[in-house]
């Protein structure tokens, strides 16, 4: 989380402090911002700036596969990690609109086999805001039972819920924030129960298909950018995951698809007004966290403006989807070189207003 003071410190390092004061930048300001960032960070990936859903600046930097010298293109897909939570939350709100879900109903409404004492306390909204109290049983279990072949095994969503998402609550629902993947495994089980479909198919029917996100998928396509732990020495980093992890952070997408989705959800009429309000209402202010993503006030043109701010971090992948509501500007960054999320955030922020 950062504001004007933090941004100015980062912008000064990029030579961009004049932007925060509201000064008008030249036509090449976006290129200047990217060039300045490349001098201090090993960024390789895609930069896309759009307005009202239309690209107004784009740039592909470096390699998607360094070993074979495969260059990044504007259509290269990357793992978007936790931006998947935002996509999932949007799809859940379509189910709310259809009368199949209620954000404030307990999860036992749809999962009658879930333990009654906690299933009657935890609400769907708690899961989507990461304040449910459901412990991260997957992390605890894998540490106690190290298995190099774990991801070669198959588990259904129901088995995952029973094994890793049914422990005693770590805290009373709604009293703390805990960014636990298990929240979203339970969400996946609920989606599959109410739709009668796999999570992936339900997402295609509810969101991916209607929005025309042709390069957005929960599995790795052949042309995906390779994830790197380090560049010197060059070390790849795997991103193994189960299908039931897709809602939390398993989706792959392109900058173009994310721009299209942001415009449809934030500016367009894909969601009904009540659903859009729910998606953007912060439920845990300390984290600026709403449903499946963040909404925060950041300075632009010398004044505080409201932004949606989605980020993703998995293996070497880093992503940002920032959207400014008043002028419908979107910035998308996709990267595969393990730079810090803070650096990615500051870079994205520096690009607003450069075109």
PDB file of C-alpha atoms in Angstrom, residues 82-293:
ATOM      1  CA  UNK A  82      -3.983 -13.279  -7.603  1.00  0.00           C
ATOM      2  CA  UNK A  83      -5.667 -11.259 -10.331  1.00  0.00           C
ATOM      3  CA  UNK A  84      -7.472 -14.596 -10.691  1.00  0.00           C
ATOM      4  CA  UNK A  85      -9.315 -13.734  -7.461  1.00  0.00           C
ATOM      5  CA  UNK A  86     -10.774 -10.644  -9.117  1.00  0.00           C
ATOM      6  CA  UNK A  87     -11.917 -12.637 -12.142  1.00  0.00           C
ATOM      7  CA  UNK A  88     -13.450 -15.249  -9.846  1.00  0.00           C
ATOM      8  CA  UNK A  89     -15.232 -12.614  -7.748  1.00  0.00           C
ATOM      9  CA  UNK A  90     -16.734 -11.067 -10.864  1.00  0.00           C
ATOM     10  CA  UNK A  91     -18.067 -14.463 -11.925  1.00  0.00           C
ATOM     11  CA  UNK A  92     -19.481 -15.076  -8.437  1.00  0.00           C
ATOM     12  CA  UNK A  93     -21.403 -11.814  -8.662  1.00  0.00           C
ATOM     13  CA  UNK A  94     -22.989 -13.037 -11.894  1.00  0.00           C
ATOM     14  CA  UNK A  95     -24.227 -16.024  -9.884  1.00  0.00           C
ATOM     15  CA  UNK A  96     -25.566 -13.614  -7.255  1.00  0.00           C
ATOM     16  CA  UNK A  97     -27.425 -11.756  -9.994  1.00  0.00           C
ATOM     17  CA  UNK A  98     -28.895 -15.085 -11.140  1.00  0.00           C
ATOM     18  CA  UNK A  99     -30.171 -15.775  -7.620  1.00  0.00           C
ATOM     19  CA  UNK A 100     -27.884 -18.762  -7.103  1.00  0.00           C
ATOM     20  CA  UNK A 101     -25.635 -17.202  -4.447  1.00  0.00           C
ATOM     21  CA  UNK A 102     -25.948 -14.794  -1.527  1.00  0.00           C
ATOM     22  CA  UNK A 103     -22.798 -13.060  -0.324  1.00  0.00           C
ATOM     23  CA  UNK A 104     -24.033 -13.039   3.258  1.00  0.00           C
ATOM     24  CA  UNK A 105     -25.242 -16.605   3.502  1.00  0.00           C
ATOM     25  CA  UNK A 106     -23.107 -19.159   5.403  1.00  0.00           C
ATOM     26  CA  UNK A 107     -21.115 -21.570   3.291  1.00  0.00           C
ATOM     27  CA  UNK A 108     -23.067 -24.522   4.693  1.00  0.00           C
ATOM     28  CA  UNK A 109     -25.947 -23.274   2.519  1.00  0.00           C
ATOM     29  CA  UNK A 110     -24.175 -24.812  -0.488  1.00  0.00           C
ATOM     30  CA  UNK A 111     -21.768 -27.225   1.219  1.00  0.00           C
ATOM     31  CA  UNK A 112     -23.968 -29.243   3.599  1.00  0.00           C
ATOM     32  CA  UNK A 113     -21.172 -31.766   4.180  1.00  0.00           C
ATOM     33  CA  UNK A 114     -18.819 -29.073   5.490  1.00  0.00           C
ATOM     34  CA  UNK A 115     -18.425 -29.126   9.270  1.00  0.00           C
ATOM     35  CA  UNK A 116     -21.508 -27.515  10.785  1.00  0.00           C
ATOM     36  CA  UNK A 117     -19.911 -25.432  13.539  1.00  0.00           C
ATOM     37  CA  UNK A 118     -17.681 -23.365  11.248  1.00  0.00           C
ATOM     38  CA  UNK A 119     -19.745 -23.753   8.077  1.00  0.00           C
ATOM     39  CA  UNK A 120     -22.564 -21.925   9.827  1.00  0.00           C
ATOM     40  CA  UNK A 121     -20.297 -18.989  10.744  1.00  0.00           C
ATOM     41  CA  UNK A 122     -18.259 -18.385   7.613  1.00  0.00           C
ATOM     42  CA  UNK A 123     -20.043 -16.403   4.915  1.00  0.00           C
ATOM     43  CA  UNK A 124     -19.232 -16.225   1.228  1.00  0.00           C
ATOM     44  CA  UNK A 125     -18.316 -12.556   1.643  1.00  0.00           C
ATOM     45  CA  UNK A 126     -15.773 -13.528   4.328  1.00  0.00           C
ATOM     46  CA  UNK A 127     -14.045 -15.882   1.886  1.00  0.00           C
ATOM     47  CA  UNK A 128     -13.939 -13.301  -0.911  1.00  0.00           C
ATOM     48  CA  UNK A 129     -12.492 -10.669   1.438  1.00  0.00           C
ATOM     49  CA  UNK A 130      -9.930 -13.076   2.991  1.00  0.00           C
ATOM     50  CA  UNK A 131     -11.339 -12.560   6.485  1.00  0.00           C
ATOM     51  CA  UNK A 132     -12.953 -15.979   7.030  1.00  0.00           C
ATOM     52  CA  UNK A 133     -10.618 -17.403   9.666  1.00  0.00           C
ATOM     53  CA  UNK A 134     -10.300 -20.646   7.671  1.00  0.00           C
ATOM     54  CA  UNK A 135      -6.649 -21.696   8.217  1.00  0.00           C
ATOM     55  CA  UNK A 136      -4.235 -22.372   5.391  1.00  0.00           C
ATOM     56  CA  UNK A 137      -4.271 -26.110   5.851  1.00  0.00           C
ATOM     57  CA  UNK A 138      -2.546 -26.773   2.545  1.00  0.00           C
ATOM     58  CA  UNK A 139       0.601 -24.945   3.631  1.00  0.00           C
ATOM     59  CA  UNK A 140       0.619 -26.612   7.048  1.00  0.00           C
ATOM     60  CA  UNK A 141       0.027 -30.084   5.604  1.00  0.00           C
ATOM     61  CA  UNK A 142       2.678 -29.850   2.874  1.00  0.00           C
ATOM     62  CA  UNK A 143       5.306 -28.656   5.342  1.00  0.00           C
ATOM     63  CA  UNK A 144       4.555 -31.614   7.602  1.00  0.00           C
ATOM     64  CA  UNK A 145       4.317 -34.051   4.685  1.00  0.00           C
ATOM     65  CA  UNK A 146       6.942 -33.048   2.092  1.00  0.00           C
ATOM     66  CA  UNK A 147       6.291 -34.893  -1.154  1.00  0.00           C
ATOM     67  CA  UNK A 148       8.231 -34.064  -4.343  1.00  0.00           C
ATOM     68  CA  UNK A 149       5.579 -35.872  -6.361  1.00  0.00           C
ATOM     69  CA  UNK A 150       2.612 -34.082  -4.797  1.00  0.00           C
ATOM     70  CA  UNK A 151       1.598 -32.210  -7.943  1.00  0.00           C
ATOM     71  CA  UNK A 152       1.637 -35.430  -9.952  1.00  0.00           C
ATOM     72  CA  UNK A 153      -1.284 -36.649  -7.875  1.00  0.00           C
ATOM     73  CA  UNK A 154      -4.939 -35.917  -8.419  1.00  0.00           C
ATOM     74  CA  UNK A 155      -7.353 -34.439  -5.885  1.00  0.00           C
ATOM     75  CA  UNK A 156     -10.929 -33.375  -6.463  1.00  0.00           C
ATOM     76  CA  UNK A 157     -12.075 -30.046  -5.109  1.00  0.00           C
ATOM     77  CA  UNK A 158     -14.189 -31.863  -2.521  1.00  0.00           C
ATOM     78  CA  UNK A 159     -11.142 -33.841  -1.377  1.00  0.00           C
ATOM     79  CA  UNK A 160      -9.103 -30.646  -1.148  1.00  0.00           C
ATOM     80  CA  UNK A 161     -11.767 -29.002   1.011  1.00  0.00           C
ATOM     81  CA  UNK A 162     -11.848 -31.989   3.341  1.00  0.00           C
ATOM     82  CA  UNK A 163      -8.067 -32.354   3.562  1.00  0.00           C
ATOM     83  CA  UNK A 164      -6.947 -28.739   3.797  1.00  0.00           C
ATOM     84  CA  UNK A 165      -9.881 -26.358   4.333  1.00  0.00           C
ATOM     85  CA  UNK A 166     -11.775 -27.834   7.269  1.00  0.00           C
ATOM     86  CA  UNK A 167      -9.550 -27.123  10.248  1.00  0.00           C
ATOM     87  CA  UNK A 168     -10.540 -25.176  13.337  1.00  0.00           C
ATOM     88  CA  UNK A 169     -10.917 -21.467  12.641  1.00  0.00           C
ATOM     89  CA  UNK A 170      -7.764 -19.425  13.259  1.00  0.00           C
ATOM     90  CA  UNK A 171      -9.960 -16.472  14.303  1.00  0.00           C
ATOM     91  CA  UNK A 172     -13.609 -15.473  14.318  1.00  0.00           C
ATOM     92  CA  UNK A 173     -14.841 -14.637  10.813  1.00  0.00           C
ATOM     93  CA  UNK A 174     -14.620 -10.937  10.036  1.00  0.00           C
ATOM     94  CA  UNK A 175     -12.071 -10.071  12.739  1.00  0.00           C
ATOM     95  CA  UNK A 176      -8.738 -10.420  10.883  1.00  0.00           C
ATOM     96  CA  UNK A 177      -7.285 -10.427   7.384  1.00  0.00           C
ATOM     97  CA  UNK A 178      -5.502 -13.581   6.208  1.00  0.00           C
ATOM     98  CA  UNK A 179      -4.564 -13.981   2.547  1.00  0.00           C
ATOM     99  CA  UNK A 180      -5.125 -17.738   2.642  1.00  0.00           C
ATOM    100  CA  UNK A 181      -5.522 -19.820  -0.496  1.00  0.00           C
ATOM    101  CA  UNK A 182      -7.983 -22.057   1.346  1.00  0.00           C
ATOM    102  CA  UNK A 183     -10.614 -19.305   1.170  1.00  0.00           C
ATOM    103  CA  UNK A 184     -10.631 -19.713  -2.580  1.00  0.00           C
ATOM    104  CA  UNK A 185     -10.589 -23.504  -2.600  1.00  0.00           C
ATOM    105  CA  UNK A 186     -13.882 -23.334  -0.707  1.00  0.00           C
ATOM    106  CA  UNK A 187     -15.125 -20.710  -3.185  1.00  0.00           C
ATOM    107  CA  UNK A 188     -14.263 -23.168  -5.976  1.00  0.00           C
ATOM    108  CA  UNK A 189     -16.293 -25.895  -4.278  1.00  0.00           C
ATOM    109  CA  UNK A 190     -19.269 -23.555  -3.976  1.00  0.00           C
ATOM    110  CA  UNK A 191     -19.086 -22.589  -7.662  1.00  0.00           C
ATOM    111  CA  UNK A 192     -18.970 -26.235  -8.703  1.00  0.00           C
ATOM    112  CA  UNK A 193     -21.882 -27.124  -6.428  1.00  0.00           C
ATOM    113  CA  UNK A 194     -24.259 -24.382  -7.531  1.00  0.00           C
ATOM    114  CA  UNK A 195     -23.470 -24.668 -11.243  1.00  0.00           C
ATOM    115  CA  UNK A 196     -23.064 -28.434 -11.490  1.00  0.00           C
ATOM    116  CA  UNK A 197     -19.960 -27.834 -13.614  1.00  0.00           C
ATOM    117  CA  UNK A 198     -16.237 -27.799 -13.117  1.00  0.00           C
ATOM    118  CA  UNK A 199     -14.901 -24.478 -11.893  1.00  0.00           C
ATOM    119  CA  UNK A 200     -13.075 -23.920 -15.201  1.00  0.00           C
ATOM    120  CA  UNK A 201     -16.208 -24.558 -17.258  1.00  0.00           C
ATOM    121  CA  UNK A 202     -18.317 -22.355 -14.993  1.00  0.00           C
ATOM    122  CA  UNK A 203     -15.791 -19.525 -15.364  1.00  0.00           C
ATOM    123  CA  UNK A 204     -15.884 -19.922 -19.139  1.00  0.00           C
ATOM    124  CA  UNK A 205     -19.673 -19.747 -19.179  1.00  0.00           C
ATOM    125  CA  UNK A 206     -20.011 -16.895 -16.695  1.00  0.00           C
ATOM    126  CA  UNK A 207     -17.054 -14.657 -17.564  1.00  0.00           C
ATOM    127  CA  UNK A 208     -14.393 -15.798 -20.016  1.00  0.00           C
ATOM    128  CA  UNK A 209     -16.777 -16.487 -22.884  1.00  0.00           C
ATOM    129  CA  UNK A 210     -19.115 -13.492 -22.471  1.00  0.00           C
ATOM    130  CA  UNK A 211     -16.176 -11.071 -22.249  1.00  0.00           C
ATOM    131  CA  UNK A 212     -14.341 -12.659 -25.175  1.00  0.00           C
ATOM    132  CA  UNK A 213     -11.171 -13.356 -23.170  1.00  0.00           C
ATOM    133  CA  UNK A 214      -9.787 -15.771 -25.733  1.00  0.00           C
ATOM    134  CA  UNK A 215      -6.287 -16.012 -24.181  1.00  0.00           C
ATOM    135  CA  UNK A 216      -7.382 -16.355 -20.553  1.00  0.00           C
ATOM    136  CA  UNK A 217      -7.171 -19.905 -19.218  1.00  0.00           C
ATOM    137  CA  UNK A 218      -6.447 -21.832 -15.985  1.00  0.00           C
ATOM    138  CA  UNK A 219      -3.831 -23.990 -17.729  1.00  0.00           C
ATOM    139  CA  UNK A 220      -0.458 -23.066 -19.232  1.00  0.00           C
ATOM    140  CA  UNK A 221      -0.534 -22.591 -23.027  1.00  0.00           C
ATOM    141  CA  UNK A 222       2.496 -23.614 -25.135  1.00  0.00           C
ATOM    142  CA  UNK A 223       3.574 -19.999 -25.697  1.00  0.00           C
ATOM    143  CA  UNK A 224       3.496 -18.934 -22.033  1.00  0.00           C
ATOM    144  CA  UNK A 225       6.388 -16.772 -20.811  1.00  0.00           C
ATOM    145  CA  UNK A 226       8.873 -18.821 -18.786  1.00  0.00           C
ATOM    146  CA  UNK A 227       9.138 -18.008 -15.076  1.00  0.00           C
ATOM    147  CA  UNK A 228      12.609 -17.128 -13.750  1.00  0.00           C
ATOM    148  CA  UNK A 229      13.776 -17.163 -10.155  1.00  0.00           C
ATOM    149  CA  UNK A 230      16.982 -15.275 -11.028  1.00  0.00           C
ATOM    150  CA  UNK A 231      18.592 -13.961 -14.199  1.00  0.00           C
ATOM    151  CA  UNK A 232      22.206 -14.109 -12.983  1.00  0.00           C
ATOM    152  CA  UNK A 233      22.614 -17.006 -12.764  1.00  0.00           C
ATOM    153  CA  UNK A 234      19.706 -17.909 -15.021  1.00  0.00           C
ATOM    154  CA  UNK A 235      17.372 -20.164 -13.009  1.00  0.00           C
ATOM    155  CA  UNK A 236      13.878 -21.184 -14.025  1.00  0.00           C
ATOM    156  CA  UNK A 237      11.142 -21.410 -11.392  1.00  0.00           C
ATOM    157  CA  UNK A 238       8.293 -23.869 -11.758  1.00  0.00           C
ATOM    158  CA  UNK A 239       4.711 -22.920 -10.980  1.00  0.00           C
ATOM    159  CA  UNK A 240       3.065 -26.252 -10.204  1.00  0.00           C
ATOM    160  CA  UNK A 241      -0.553 -26.054  -9.123  1.00  0.00           C
ATOM    161  CA  UNK A 242      -3.742 -28.069  -8.907  1.00  0.00           C
ATOM    162  CA  UNK A 243      -6.961 -27.144 -10.780  1.00  0.00           C
ATOM    163  CA  UNK A 244      -8.630 -26.279  -7.468  1.00  0.00           C
ATOM    164  CA  UNK A 245      -6.029 -23.503  -7.017  1.00  0.00           C
ATOM    165  CA  UNK A 246      -7.108 -21.607 -10.133  1.00  0.00           C
ATOM    166  CA  UNK A 247      -9.549 -19.304  -8.339  1.00  0.00           C
ATOM    167  CA  UNK A 248      -6.855 -18.136  -5.948  1.00  0.00           C
ATOM    168  CA  UNK A 249      -4.058 -17.597  -8.426  1.00  0.00           C
ATOM    169  CA  UNK A 250      -3.935 -20.063 -11.285  1.00  0.00           C
ATOM    170  CA  UNK A 251      -5.107 -18.133 -14.317  1.00  0.00           C
ATOM    171  CA  UNK A 252      -2.976 -17.221 -17.323  1.00  0.00           C
ATOM    172  CA  UNK A 253      -3.826 -14.190 -19.452  1.00  0.00           C
ATOM    173  CA  UNK A 254      -2.525 -11.518 -21.788  1.00  0.00           C
ATOM    174  CA  UNK A 255      -2.357  -7.758 -21.400  1.00  0.00           C
ATOM    175  CA  UNK A 256      -5.023  -7.315 -24.060  1.00  0.00           C
ATOM    176  CA  UNK A 257      -7.469  -9.643 -22.322  1.00  0.00           C
ATOM    177  CA  UNK A 258      -6.948  -7.884 -18.983  1.00  0.00           C
ATOM    178  CA  UNK A 259      -7.561  -4.475 -20.556  1.00  0.00           C
ATOM    179  CA  UNK A 260     -10.762  -5.795 -22.112  1.00  0.00           C
ATOM    180  CA  UNK A 261     -11.916  -7.290 -18.801  1.00  0.00           C
ATOM    181  CA  UNK A 262     -11.130  -4.137 -16.810  1.00  0.00           C
ATOM    182  CA  UNK A 263     -13.144  -1.945 -19.159  1.00  0.00           C
ATOM    183  CA  UNK A 264     -16.137  -4.302 -19.203  1.00  0.00           C
ATOM    184  CA  UNK A 265     -16.234  -4.716 -15.427  1.00  0.00           C
ATOM    185  CA  UNK A 266     -15.168  -1.268 -14.198  1.00  0.00           C
ATOM    186  CA  UNK A 267     -16.552   1.016 -16.912  1.00  0.00           C
ATOM    187  CA  UNK A 268     -19.137  -1.045 -18.736  1.00  0.00           C
ATOM    188  CA  UNK A 269     -22.349  -2.788 -17.875  1.00  0.00           C
ATOM    189  CA  UNK A 270     -21.146  -6.357 -17.479  1.00  0.00           C
ATOM    190  CA  UNK A 271     -22.181  -6.258 -13.814  1.00  0.00           C
ATOM    191  CA  UNK A 272     -25.444  -4.848 -12.545  1.00  0.00           C
ATOM    192  CA  UNK A 273     -25.023  -1.647 -10.485  1.00  0.00           C
ATOM    193  CA  UNK A 274     -25.551  -3.464  -7.177  1.00  0.00           C
ATOM    194  CA  UNK A 275     -22.982  -6.095  -8.113  1.00  0.00           C
ATOM    195  CA  UNK A 276     -20.441  -3.502  -9.186  1.00  0.00           C
ATOM    196  CA  UNK A 277     -20.946  -1.649  -5.913  1.00  0.00           C
ATOM    197  CA  UNK A 278     -20.387  -4.872  -3.981  1.00  0.00           C
ATOM    198  CA  UNK A 279     -17.228  -5.665  -5.968  1.00  0.00           C
ATOM    199  CA  UNK A 280     -15.740  -2.246  -5.190  1.00  0.00           C
ATOM    200  CA  UNK A 281     -16.812  -1.843  -1.559  1.00  0.00           C
ATOM    201  CA  UNK A 282     -13.776  -2.193   0.704  1.00  0.00           C
ATOM    202  CA  UNK A 283     -14.432  -4.776   3.384  1.00  0.00           C
ATOM    203  CA  UNK A 284     -11.049  -4.621   5.125  1.00  0.00           C
ATOM    204  CA  UNK A 285      -9.741  -1.019   5.064  1.00  0.00           C
ATOM    205  CA  UNK A 286      -6.274  -1.789   6.428  1.00  0.00           C
ATOM    206  CA  UNK A 287      -5.587  -3.718   3.203  1.00  0.00           C
ATOM    207  CA  UNK A 288      -7.836  -1.641   0.893  1.00  0.00           C
ATOM    208  CA  UNK A 289      -9.417  -5.014   0.162  1.00  0.00           C
ATOM    209  CA  UNK A 290     -12.857  -5.348  -1.400  1.00  0.00           C
ATOM    210  CA  UNK A 291     -14.046  -8.588  -3.049  1.00  0.00           C
ATOM    211  CA  UNK A 292     -11.148 -10.372  -4.696  1.00  0.00           C
ATOM    212  CA  UNK A 293      -9.124  -7.191  -5.172  1.00  0.00           C
TER     213      UNK A 293
END
